mmCIF file of N, CA and C in Angstrom:
data_model
loop_
_atom_site.group_PDB
_atom_site.id
_atom_site.type_symbol
_atom_site.label_atom_id
_atom_site.label_comp_id
_atom_site.label_asym_id
_atom_site.label_seq_id
_atom_site.Cartn_x
_atom_site.Cartn_y
_atom_site.Cartn_z
ATOM 1 N N MET A 1 115.684 177.197 135.360
ATOM 2 C CA MET A 1 114.335 177.282 135.546
ATOM 3 C C MET A 1 113.839 176.355 136.452
ATOM 4 N N ARG A 2 112.727 176.890 137.301
ATOM 5 C CA ARG A 2 112.305 176.380 138.314
ATOM 6 C C ARG A 2 110.927 175.739 137.961
ATOM 7 N N PHE A 3 110.526 174.388 138.439
ATOM 8 C CA PHE A 3 109.169 173.689 138.044
ATOM 9 C C PHE A 3 108.605 173.814 139.448
ATOM 10 N N SER A 4 107.139 174.141 139.338
ATOM 11 C CA SER A 4 106.436 173.929 140.589
ATOM 12 C C SER A 4 105.914 172.558 140.592
ATOM 13 N N LYS A 5 105.286 172.352 141.509
ATOM 14 C CA LYS A 5 104.711 171.047 141.947
ATOM 15 C C LYS A 5 103.558 170.653 140.755
ATOM 16 N N TRP A 6 102.809 171.884 140.524
ATOM 17 C CA TRP A 6 101.662 171.642 139.689
ATOM 18 C C TRP A 6 102.137 171.432 138.331
ATOM 19 N N THR A 7 103.276 172.149 137.925
ATOM 20 C CA THR A 7 103.812 171.963 136.646
ATOM 21 C C THR A 7 104.322 170.327 136.406
ATOM 22 N N LEU A 8 104.970 169.907 137.232
ATOM 23 C CA LEU A 8 105.363 168.594 137.280
ATOM 24 C C LEU A 8 104.394 167.578 137.188
ATOM 25 N N LEU A 9 103.328 167.828 138.185
ATOM 26 C CA LEU A 9 102.151 166.912 138.101
ATOM 27 C C LEU A 9 101.433 167.101 136.836
ATOM 28 N N TRP A 10 101.454 168.135 136.127
ATOM 29 C CA TRP A 10 100.703 168.278 134.813
ATOM 30 C C TRP A 10 101.404 167.543 133.766
ATOM 31 N N VAL A 11 102.799 167.590 133.821
ATOM 32 C CA VAL A 11 103.650 166.866 132.812
ATOM 33 C C VAL A 11 103.586 165.457 132.971
ATOM 34 N N PHE A 12 103.677 165.052 134.135
ATOM 35 C CA PHE A 12 103.587 163.502 134.420
ATOM 36 C C PHE A 12 102.328 162.917 134.110
ATOM 37 N N SER A 13 101.198 163.724 134.191
ATOM 38 C CA SER A 13 100.018 163.235 134.073
ATOM 39 C C SER A 13 99.685 163.115 132.328
ATOM 40 N N LEU A 14 100.394 163.913 131.662
ATOM 41 C CA LEU A 14 100.375 163.747 130.043
ATOM 42 C C LEU A 14 101.174 162.683 129.655
ATOM 43 N N LEU A 15 102.043 161.912 130.316
ATOM 44 C CA LEU A 15 103.182 160.982 129.904
ATOM 45 C C LEU A 15 102.284 159.624 129.424
ATOM 46 N N PRO A 16 101.293 159.114 129.999
ATOM 47 C CA PRO A 16 100.600 158.196 129.412
ATOM 48 C C PRO A 16 99.843 158.495 128.074
ATOM 49 N N PHE A 17 99.334 159.675 127.811
ATOM 50 C CA PHE A 17 98.789 160.081 126.611
ATOM 51 C C PHE A 17 99.771 160.091 125.429
ATOM 52 N N VAL A 18 101.050 160.529 125.939
ATOM 53 C CA VAL A 18 102.091 160.631 124.939
ATOM 54 C C VAL A 18 102.516 159.081 124.342
ATOM 55 N N TRP A 19 102.607 158.401 125.400
ATOM 56 C CA TRP A 19 103.138 156.874 125.155
ATOM 57 C C TRP A 19 101.865 156.191 124.349
ATOM 58 N N ALA A 20 100.664 156.715 124.446
ATOM 59 C CA ALA A 20 99.552 155.924 123.812
ATOM 60 C C ALA A 20 99.631 156.414 122.526
ATOM 61 N N VAL A 21 100.006 157.514 122.005
ATOM 62 C CA VAL A 21 99.946 157.898 120.698
ATOM 63 C C VAL A 21 101.193 157.594 120.057
ATOM 64 N N ALA A 22 101.998 156.565 120.553
ATOM 65 C CA ALA A 22 103.249 156.245 119.737
ATOM 66 C C ALA A 22 102.856 155.467 118.489
ATOM 67 N N PRO A 23 103.786 155.350 117.438
ATOM 68 C CA PRO A 23 103.517 154.780 116.262
ATOM 69 C C PRO A 23 103.079 153.234 116.413
ATOM 70 N N PRO A 24 102.199 152.697 115.715
ATOM 71 C CA PRO A 24 101.878 151.296 115.963
ATOM 72 C C PRO A 24 103.313 150.281 115.253
ATOM 73 N N PRO A 25 103.254 149.115 115.604
ATOM 74 C CA PRO A 25 104.372 148.329 114.986
ATOM 75 C C PRO A 25 103.886 148.215 113.376
ATOM 76 N N VAL A 26 105.112 147.745 113.003
ATOM 77 C CA VAL A 26 104.894 147.422 111.491
ATOM 78 C C VAL A 26 104.257 146.124 111.185
ATOM 79 N N VAL A 27 103.168 146.152 110.382
ATOM 80 C CA VAL A 27 102.496 144.861 110.077
ATOM 81 C C VAL A 27 102.619 144.617 108.496
ATOM 82 N N GLN A 28 103.356 143.570 108.308
ATOM 83 C CA GLN A 28 103.309 143.333 106.840
ATOM 84 C C GLN A 28 102.434 142.092 106.457
ATOM 85 N N GLU A 29 101.805 142.378 105.317
ATOM 86 C CA GLU A 29 100.888 141.350 104.937
ATOM 87 C C GLU A 29 101.633 140.104 104.239
ATOM 88 N N LEU A 30 101.808 138.966 104.912
ATOM 89 C CA LEU A 30 102.474 137.734 104.642
ATOM 90 C C LEU A 30 101.942 136.837 103.648
ATOM 91 N N GLY A 31 100.550 136.892 103.270
ATOM 92 C CA GLY A 31 99.779 136.101 102.595
ATOM 93 C C GLY A 31 99.188 135.073 103.649
ATOM 94 N N TRP A 32 98.669 133.791 102.888
ATOM 95 C CA TRP A 32 98.101 132.895 103.651
ATOM 96 C C TRP A 32 98.834 132.146 104.473
ATOM 97 N N TYR A 33 98.460 131.729 105.565
ATOM 98 C CA TYR A 33 99.375 131.051 106.648
ATOM 99 C C TYR A 33 99.215 129.309 106.189
ATOM 100 N N GLU A 34 100.448 128.748 105.864
ATOM 101 C CA GLU A 34 100.634 127.642 105.749
ATOM 102 C C GLU A 34 101.338 126.707 106.755
ATOM 103 N N PRO A 35 100.606 125.971 107.712
ATOM 104 C CA PRO A 35 101.476 125.373 108.763
ATOM 105 C C PRO A 35 102.383 124.432 108.252
ATOM 106 N N THR A 36 103.408 124.099 109.092
ATOM 107 C CA THR A 36 104.471 123.300 108.580
ATOM 108 C C THR A 36 103.877 121.902 108.635
ATOM 109 N N PRO A 37 103.909 120.857 107.672
ATOM 110 C CA PRO A 37 103.360 119.496 108.151
ATOM 111 C C PRO A 37 104.283 119.003 109.106
ATOM 112 N N LYS A 38 103.552 117.792 109.702
ATOM 113 C CA LYS A 38 104.239 117.062 110.743
ATOM 114 C C LYS A 38 105.104 116.272 109.804
ATOM 115 N N PRO A 39 106.479 115.883 110.451
ATOM 116 C CA PRO A 39 107.424 115.002 109.743
ATOM 117 C C PRO A 39 106.793 113.670 109.646
ATOM 118 N N THR A 40 107.201 113.053 108.497
ATOM 119 C CA THR A 40 106.841 111.569 108.075
ATOM 120 C C THR A 40 107.546 110.799 109.033
ATOM 121 N N ALA A 41 106.929 109.849 109.554
ATOM 122 C CA ALA A 41 107.772 108.939 110.501
ATOM 123 C C ALA A 41 108.437 107.980 109.823
ATOM 124 N N GLU A 42 109.492 107.469 110.176
ATOM 125 C CA GLU A 42 110.422 106.535 109.442
ATOM 126 C C GLU A 42 109.563 105.151 109.179
ATOM 127 N N PRO A 43 109.694 104.665 108.262
ATOM 128 C CA PRO A 43 109.277 103.228 108.044
ATOM 129 C C PRO A 43 109.731 102.161 109.090
ATOM 130 N N VAL A 44 108.809 101.651 109.852
ATOM 131 C CA VAL A 44 109.377 100.533 110.777
ATOM 132 C C VAL A 44 108.473 99.348 110.467
ATOM 133 N N PRO A 45 109.035 98.184 110.886
ATOM 134 C CA PRO A 45 108.301 96.936 110.745
ATOM 135 C C PRO A 45 107.111 96.950 111.426
ATOM 136 N N ARG A 46 106.064 96.358 110.784
ATOM 137 C CA ARG A 46 104.738 96.264 111.654
ATOM 138 C C ARG A 46 104.467 94.839 111.879
ATOM 139 N N ILE A 47 103.870 94.800 113.069
ATOM 140 C CA ILE A 47 103.356 93.459 113.593
ATOM 141 C C ILE A 47 101.915 93.309 113.795
ATOM 142 N N ARG A 48 101.149 92.555 113.249
ATOM 143 C CA ARG A 48 99.747 92.443 113.684
ATOM 144 C C ARG A 48 99.348 91.291 114.499
ATOM 145 N N LEU A 49 98.747 91.501 115.516
ATOM 146 C CA LEU A 49 98.249 90.532 116.516
ATOM 147 C C LEU A 49 96.868 90.543 116.658
ATOM 148 N N ILE A 50 96.221 89.344 116.977
ATOM 149 C CA ILE A 50 94.888 89.368 117.507
ATOM 150 C C ILE A 50 95.082 89.518 119.267
ATOM 151 N N SER A 51 94.700 90.731 119.662
ATOM 152 C CA SER A 51 95.141 91.155 120.748
ATOM 153 C C SER A 51 93.931 90.725 122.034
ATOM 154 N N THR A 52 92.746 90.703 121.405
ATOM 155 C CA THR A 52 91.650 90.092 122.469
ATOM 156 C C THR A 52 90.778 89.328 121.692
ATOM 157 N N ILE A 53 90.408 88.308 122.492
ATOM 158 C CA ILE A 53 89.375 87.368 121.840
ATOM 159 C C ILE A 53 88.329 87.119 122.751
ATOM 160 N N THR A 54 86.813 87.226 122.563
ATOM 161 C CA THR A 54 85.779 87.030 123.396
ATOM 162 C C THR A 54 84.972 86.008 122.779
ATOM 163 N N VAL A 55 84.673 84.991 123.310
ATOM 164 C CA VAL A 55 83.775 84.005 122.743
ATOM 165 C C VAL A 55 82.305 84.046 123.741
ATOM 166 N N ARG A 56 81.154 84.056 123.088
ATOM 167 C CA ARG A 56 80.005 84.135 123.914
ATOM 168 C C ARG A 56 79.063 83.028 123.372
ATOM 169 N N ASN A 57 79.002 81.889 124.328
ATOM 170 C CA ASN A 57 78.126 80.691 123.974
ATOM 171 C C ASN A 57 76.882 80.900 124.623
ATOM 172 N N SER A 58 75.834 80.422 124.138
ATOM 173 C CA SER A 58 74.599 80.080 124.864
ATOM 174 C C SER A 58 74.287 78.986 124.815
ATOM 175 N N PRO A 59 73.251 78.334 125.615
ATOM 176 C CA PRO A 59 72.940 76.902 125.657
ATOM 177 C C PRO A 59 72.191 76.460 124.327
ATOM 178 N N ASP A 60 71.415 77.646 123.908
ATOM 179 C CA ASP A 60 70.724 77.164 122.522
ATOM 180 C C ASP A 60 71.485 76.999 121.392
ATOM 181 N N GLY A 61 72.658 77.290 121.302
ATOM 182 C CA GLY A 61 73.820 77.104 120.365
ATOM 183 C C GLY A 61 74.298 78.214 119.600
ATOM 184 N N ASP A 62 73.874 79.412 119.835
ATOM 185 C CA ASP A 62 74.446 80.612 119.222
ATOM 186 C C ASP A 62 75.678 80.817 119.631
ATOM 187 N N THR A 63 76.652 81.154 118.916
ATOM 188 C CA THR A 63 78.010 81.449 119.326
ATOM 189 C C THR A 63 78.354 83.036 118.680
ATOM 190 N N MET A 64 78.991 83.755 119.589
ATOM 191 C CA MET A 64 79.453 85.009 118.969
ATOM 192 C C MET A 64 81.005 85.186 119.391
ATOM 193 N N VAL A 65 81.755 85.480 118.425
ATOM 194 C CA VAL A 65 82.995 85.592 118.599
ATOM 195 C C VAL A 65 83.610 87.209 118.287
ATOM 196 N N VAL A 66 83.953 87.781 119.082
ATOM 197 C CA VAL A 66 84.467 89.199 119.121
ATOM 198 C C VAL A 66 85.821 89.166 119.271
ATOM 199 N N PHE A 67 86.635 89.742 118.336
ATOM 200 C CA PHE A 67 87.973 89.668 118.645
ATOM 201 C C PHE A 67 88.614 91.254 117.929
ATOM 202 N N GLU A 68 89.869 91.474 118.260
ATOM 203 C CA GLU A 68 90.409 92.803 118.150
ATOM 204 C C GLU A 68 91.727 92.530 117.410
ATOM 205 N N ALA A 69 92.037 93.250 116.461
ATOM 206 C CA ALA A 69 93.356 93.043 115.799
ATOM 207 C C ALA A 69 93.976 94.337 115.665
ATOM 208 N N THR A 70 95.319 94.306 116.105
ATOM 209 C CA THR A 70 95.923 95.587 116.514
ATOM 210 C C THR A 70 97.249 95.486 115.673
ATOM 211 N N ASP A 71 97.762 96.584 114.981
ATOM 212 C CA ASP A 71 99.019 96.823 114.470
ATOM 213 C C ASP A 71 99.938 97.548 115.328
ATOM 214 N N PHE A 72 101.113 97.072 115.559
ATOM 215 C CA PHE A 72 102.160 97.582 116.324
ATOM 216 C C PHE A 72 103.414 97.922 115.383
ATOM 217 N N ALA A 73 104.067 98.938 115.760
ATOM 218 C CA ALA A 73 105.514 99.332 115.129
ATOM 219 C C ALA A 73 106.331 98.903 115.821
ATOM 220 N N ASP A 74 107.468 98.121 115.430
ATOM 221 C CA ASP A 74 108.480 97.683 116.221
ATOM 222 C C ASP A 74 109.715 98.642 116.058
ATOM 223 N N GLU A 75 109.836 99.504 117.250
ATOM 224 C CA GLU A 75 110.856 100.644 117.240
ATOM 225 C C GLU A 75 112.095 100.192 117.843
ATOM 226 N N GLY A 76 112.406 98.877 118.005
ATOM 227 C CA GLY A 76 113.703 98.437 118.361
ATOM 228 C C GLY A 76 113.777 98.502 119.914
ATOM 229 N N GLU A 77 114.798 97.977 120.411
ATOM 230 C CA GLU A 77 114.945 97.791 122.058
ATOM 231 C C GLU A 77 113.660 97.708 122.772
ATOM 232 N N GLU A 78 112.864 96.519 122.258
ATOM 233 C CA GLU A 78 111.861 96.023 123.160
ATOM 234 C C GLU A 78 110.689 97.241 123.301
ATOM 235 N N ARG A 79 110.595 98.223 122.369
ATOM 236 C CA ARG A 79 109.607 99.070 122.385
ATOM 237 C C ARG A 79 108.865 99.089 121.184
ATOM 238 N N TYR A 80 107.587 99.208 121.451
ATOM 239 C CA TYR A 80 106.375 98.949 120.308
ATOM 240 C C TYR A 80 105.265 99.978 120.523
ATOM 241 N N ARG A 81 105.035 100.610 119.377
ATOM 242 C CA ARG A 81 103.859 101.662 119.405
ATOM 243 C C ARG A 81 102.886 101.071 118.572
ATOM 244 N N THR A 82 101.718 101.367 119.250
ATOM 245 C CA THR A 82 100.424 101.047 118.692
ATOM 246 C C THR A 82 99.865 101.905 117.643
ATOM 247 N N ILE A 83 99.664 101.370 116.348
ATOM 248 C CA ILE A 83 99.364 102.057 115.116
ATOM 249 C C ILE A 83 98.100 102.237 114.983
ATOM 250 N N VAL A 84 97.159 101.087 114.948
ATOM 251 C CA VAL A 84 95.939 101.048 114.589
ATOM 252 C C VAL A 84 95.340 99.970 115.178
ATOM 253 N N THR A 85 93.785 100.142 115.783
ATOM 254 C CA THR A 85 93.086 98.811 116.340
ATOM 255 C C THR A 85 91.836 98.672 115.461
ATOM 256 N N GLY A 86 91.451 97.526 115.589
ATOM 257 C CA GLY A 86 90.157 97.309 114.855
ATOM 258 C C GLY A 86 89.245 96.088 115.360
ATOM 259 N N GLN A 87 88.072 96.331 115.600
ATOM 260 C CA GLN A 87 87.326 95.378 116.269
ATOM 261 C C GLN A 87 86.309 94.619 115.185
ATOM 262 N N TYR A 88 86.265 93.365 115.413
ATOM 263 C CA TYR A 88 85.633 92.480 114.447
ATOM 264 C C TYR A 88 84.665 91.488 115.108
ATOM 265 N N ALA A 89 83.536 91.209 114.613
ATOM 266 C CA ALA A 89 82.427 90.193 115.236
ATOM 267 C C ALA A 89 82.008 89.186 114.066
ATOM 268 N N LEU A 90 82.047 87.879 114.730
ATOM 269 C CA LEU A 90 81.566 86.677 113.978
ATOM 270 C C LEU A 90 80.676 85.988 114.577
ATOM 271 N N GLY A 91 79.344 85.571 113.945
ATOM 272 C CA GLY A 91 78.496 84.762 114.690
ATOM 273 C C GLY A 91 77.977 83.801 113.660
ATOM 274 N N SER A 92 77.283 82.774 114.307
ATOM 275 C CA SER A 92 76.749 81.858 113.390
ATOM 276 C C SER A 92 75.744 82.405 112.178
ATOM 277 N N LYS A 93 75.392 83.582 112.492
ATOM 278 C CA LYS A 93 74.317 84.144 111.605
ATOM 279 C C LYS A 93 75.128 85.297 110.638
ATOM 280 N N THR A 94 76.332 85.418 110.876
ATOM 281 C CA THR A 94 77.016 86.322 110.120
ATOM 282 C C THR A 94 77.209 85.963 108.449
ATOM 283 N N GLU A 95 76.721 86.758 107.768
ATOM 284 C CA GLU A 95 76.759 86.556 106.329
ATOM 285 C C GLU A 95 78.164 86.767 105.416
ATOM 286 N N GLU A 96 78.972 87.645 106.082
ATOM 287 C CA GLU A 96 80.086 88.193 105.534
ATOM 288 C C GLU A 96 81.425 86.992 105.505
ATOM 289 N N HIS A 97 81.924 86.655 104.276
ATOM 290 C CA HIS A 97 83.006 85.824 104.142
ATOM 291 C C HIS A 97 82.544 84.381 104.803
ATOM 292 N N PRO A 98 81.563 83.703 104.400
ATOM 293 C CA PRO A 98 81.144 82.548 104.949
ATOM 294 C C PRO A 98 82.283 81.391 105.190
ATOM 295 N N GLU A 99 83.070 81.234 104.186
ATOM 296 C CA GLU A 99 84.074 80.143 104.432
ATOM 297 C C GLU A 99 85.215 80.541 105.440
ATOM 298 N N LEU A 100 85.526 81.693 105.540
ATOM 299 C CA LEU A 100 86.311 82.208 106.710
ATOM 300 C C LEU A 100 85.661 81.875 108.031
ATOM 301 N N ARG A 101 84.287 82.367 108.142
ATOM 302 C CA ARG A 101 83.673 82.281 109.334
ATOM 303 C C ARG A 101 83.409 80.904 109.709
ATOM 304 N N ASP A 102 83.338 79.985 108.990
ATOM 305 C CA ASP A 102 83.105 78.335 109.174
ATOM 306 C C ASP A 102 84.219 78.149 109.631
ATOM 307 N N ARG A 103 85.506 78.338 109.222
ATOM 308 C CA ARG A 103 86.772 77.939 109.659
ATOM 309 C C ARG A 103 87.060 78.422 110.927
ATOM 310 N N VAL A 104 86.702 79.523 111.163
ATOM 311 C CA VAL A 104 87.114 80.294 112.689
ATOM 312 C C VAL A 104 86.431 79.807 113.555
ATOM 313 N N LEU A 105 84.918 79.441 113.368
ATOM 314 C CA LEU A 105 84.078 78.734 114.433
ATOM 315 C C LEU A 105 84.322 77.326 114.448
ATOM 316 N N ALA A 106 84.885 76.594 113.563
ATOM 317 C CA ALA A 106 85.404 75.360 113.767
ATOM 318 C C ALA A 106 86.618 75.203 114.610
ATOM 319 N N SER A 107 87.536 76.265 114.491
ATOM 320 C CA SER A 107 88.824 76.360 115.196
ATOM 321 C C SER A 107 88.324 76.729 116.537
ATOM 322 N N VAL A 108 87.226 77.606 116.849
ATOM 323 C CA VAL A 108 86.736 77.806 118.262
ATOM 324 C C VAL A 108 86.287 76.697 118.949
ATOM 325 N N ARG A 109 85.639 75.809 118.158
ATOM 326 C CA ARG A 109 84.881 74.497 118.819
ATOM 327 C C ARG A 109 86.145 73.615 119.387
ATOM 328 N N GLU A 110 87.111 73.631 118.364
ATOM 329 C CA GLU A 110 88.371 72.782 118.724
ATOM 330 C C GLU A 110 88.952 73.307 119.986
ATOM 331 N N LEU A 111 89.116 74.583 120.234
ATOM 332 C CA LEU A 111 89.716 75.278 121.256
ATOM 333 C C LEU A 111 88.974 74.971 122.564
ATOM 334 N N GLU A 112 87.517 75.121 122.324
ATOM 335 C CA GLU A 112 86.612 74.801 123.576
ATOM 336 C C GLU A 112 86.707 73.360 123.971
ATOM 337 N N ARG A 113 86.889 72.494 122.982
ATOM 338 C CA ARG A 113 87.139 71.057 123.569
ATOM 339 C C ARG A 113 88.363 70.872 124.508
ATOM 340 N N ALA A 114 89.519 71.513 123.958
ATOM 341 C CA ALA A 114 90.941 71.504 124.608
ATOM 342 C C ALA A 114 90.719 71.963 125.966
ATOM 343 N N LEU A 115 89.937 73.127 125.971
ATOM 344 C CA LEU A 115 89.782 73.926 127.122
ATOM 345 C C LEU A 115 89.038 73.050 128.138
ATOM 346 N N LEU A 116 87.885 72.455 127.680
ATOM 347 C CA LEU A 116 87.071 71.674 128.490
ATOM 348 C C LEU A 116 87.647 70.421 129.089
ATOM 349 N N ALA A 117 88.801 69.980 128.362
ATOM 350 C CA ALA A 117 89.416 68.810 128.719
ATOM 351 C C ALA A 117 90.456 69.298 129.906
ATOM 352 N N TYR A 118 90.877 70.603 129.747
ATOM 353 C CA TYR A 118 91.966 71.049 130.721
ATOM 354 C C TYR A 118 91.098 71.253 132.070
ATOM 355 N N VAL A 119 89.701 71.690 131.843
ATOM 356 C CA VAL A 119 88.826 71.828 133.216
ATOM 357 C C VAL A 119 88.883 70.756 133.857
ATOM 358 N N GLU A 120 88.563 69.474 133.042
ATOM 359 C CA GLU A 120 88.295 68.216 133.839
ATOM 360 C C GLU A 120 89.520 67.747 134.391
ATOM 361 N N ALA A 121 90.817 67.967 133.839
ATOM 362 C CA ALA A 121 92.012 67.620 134.368
ATOM 363 C C ALA A 121 92.291 68.402 135.594
ATOM 364 N N ALA A 122 92.034 69.767 135.473
ATOM 365 C CA ALA A 122 92.360 70.478 136.584
ATOM 366 C C ALA A 122 91.367 70.450 137.842
ATOM 367 N N GLY A 123 90.280 69.909 137.397
ATOM 368 C CA GLY A 123 89.228 70.088 138.556
ATOM 369 C C GLY A 123 88.069 70.940 137.993
ATOM 370 N N PRO A 124 86.784 70.426 137.986
ATOM 371 C CA PRO A 124 85.723 71.236 137.499
ATOM 372 C C PRO A 124 85.329 72.350 138.450
ATOM 373 N N PRO A 125 85.017 73.465 138.116
ATOM 374 C CA PRO A 125 84.611 74.548 138.861
ATOM 375 C C PRO A 125 83.748 73.985 140.138
ATOM 376 N N LYS A 126 83.921 74.755 141.377
ATOM 377 C CA LYS A 126 83.419 74.359 142.419
ATOM 378 C C LYS A 126 82.276 75.362 142.775
ATOM 379 N N GLU A 127 81.023 74.927 143.159
ATOM 380 C CA GLU A 127 79.929 75.880 143.525
ATOM 381 C C GLU A 127 80.275 76.568 144.829
ATOM 382 N N ARG A 128 79.924 77.777 144.895
ATOM 383 C CA ARG A 128 80.067 78.628 146.135
ATOM 384 C C ARG A 128 79.051 78.342 147.070
ATOM 385 N N GLU A 129 79.199 78.477 148.306
ATOM 386 C CA GLU A 129 78.295 78.267 149.290
ATOM 387 C C GLU A 129 77.365 79.735 149.405
ATOM 388 N N PRO A 130 76.304 79.656 149.742
ATOM 389 C CA PRO A 130 75.493 81.009 149.567
ATOM 390 C C PRO A 130 76.093 81.814 150.661
ATOM 391 N N LEU A 131 76.011 83.159 150.414
ATOM 392 C CA LEU A 131 76.536 84.241 151.474
ATOM 393 C C LEU A 131 75.841 84.040 152.838
ATOM 394 N N PHE A 132 74.754 84.039 152.699
ATOM 395 C CA PHE A 132 73.808 83.967 153.768
ATOM 396 C C PHE A 132 73.016 82.655 154.065
ATOM 397 N N ALA A 133 73.706 81.686 154.731
ATOM 398 C CA ALA A 133 73.135 80.240 154.675
ATOM 399 C C ALA A 133 72.041 80.354 155.953
ATOM 400 N N PRO A 134 70.986 79.508 155.783
ATOM 401 C CA PRO A 134 70.028 79.588 156.634
ATOM 402 C C PRO A 134 70.470 78.796 157.932
#
């Protein structure tokens, strides 16, 4: 049997329609999707450090101490992972935990005295010359 060019062209033009009518894939209703939870991390020793301390003094006597406490996980081999970080602020007008506030501020004053003694021993700060001297 011989096919003409027109017959072959007609057959090949119908092929996309034949493939488009193919049966769809089988879809099964599997119910609600429940993602797999993340695995629980192994319990590791925690280390809590005060990682940053900032003291702001003013000449009129107000003091503000801002510090950051950070929990680290000791993963061994000198590797540490940060777990959580929190920032706290203490001032002479802070009303929370007054006995701890007074103790911290007294320790800050003692540290200030030691630092000022170090400044005197090392040499006081030097004034800079003006950038544009007349």
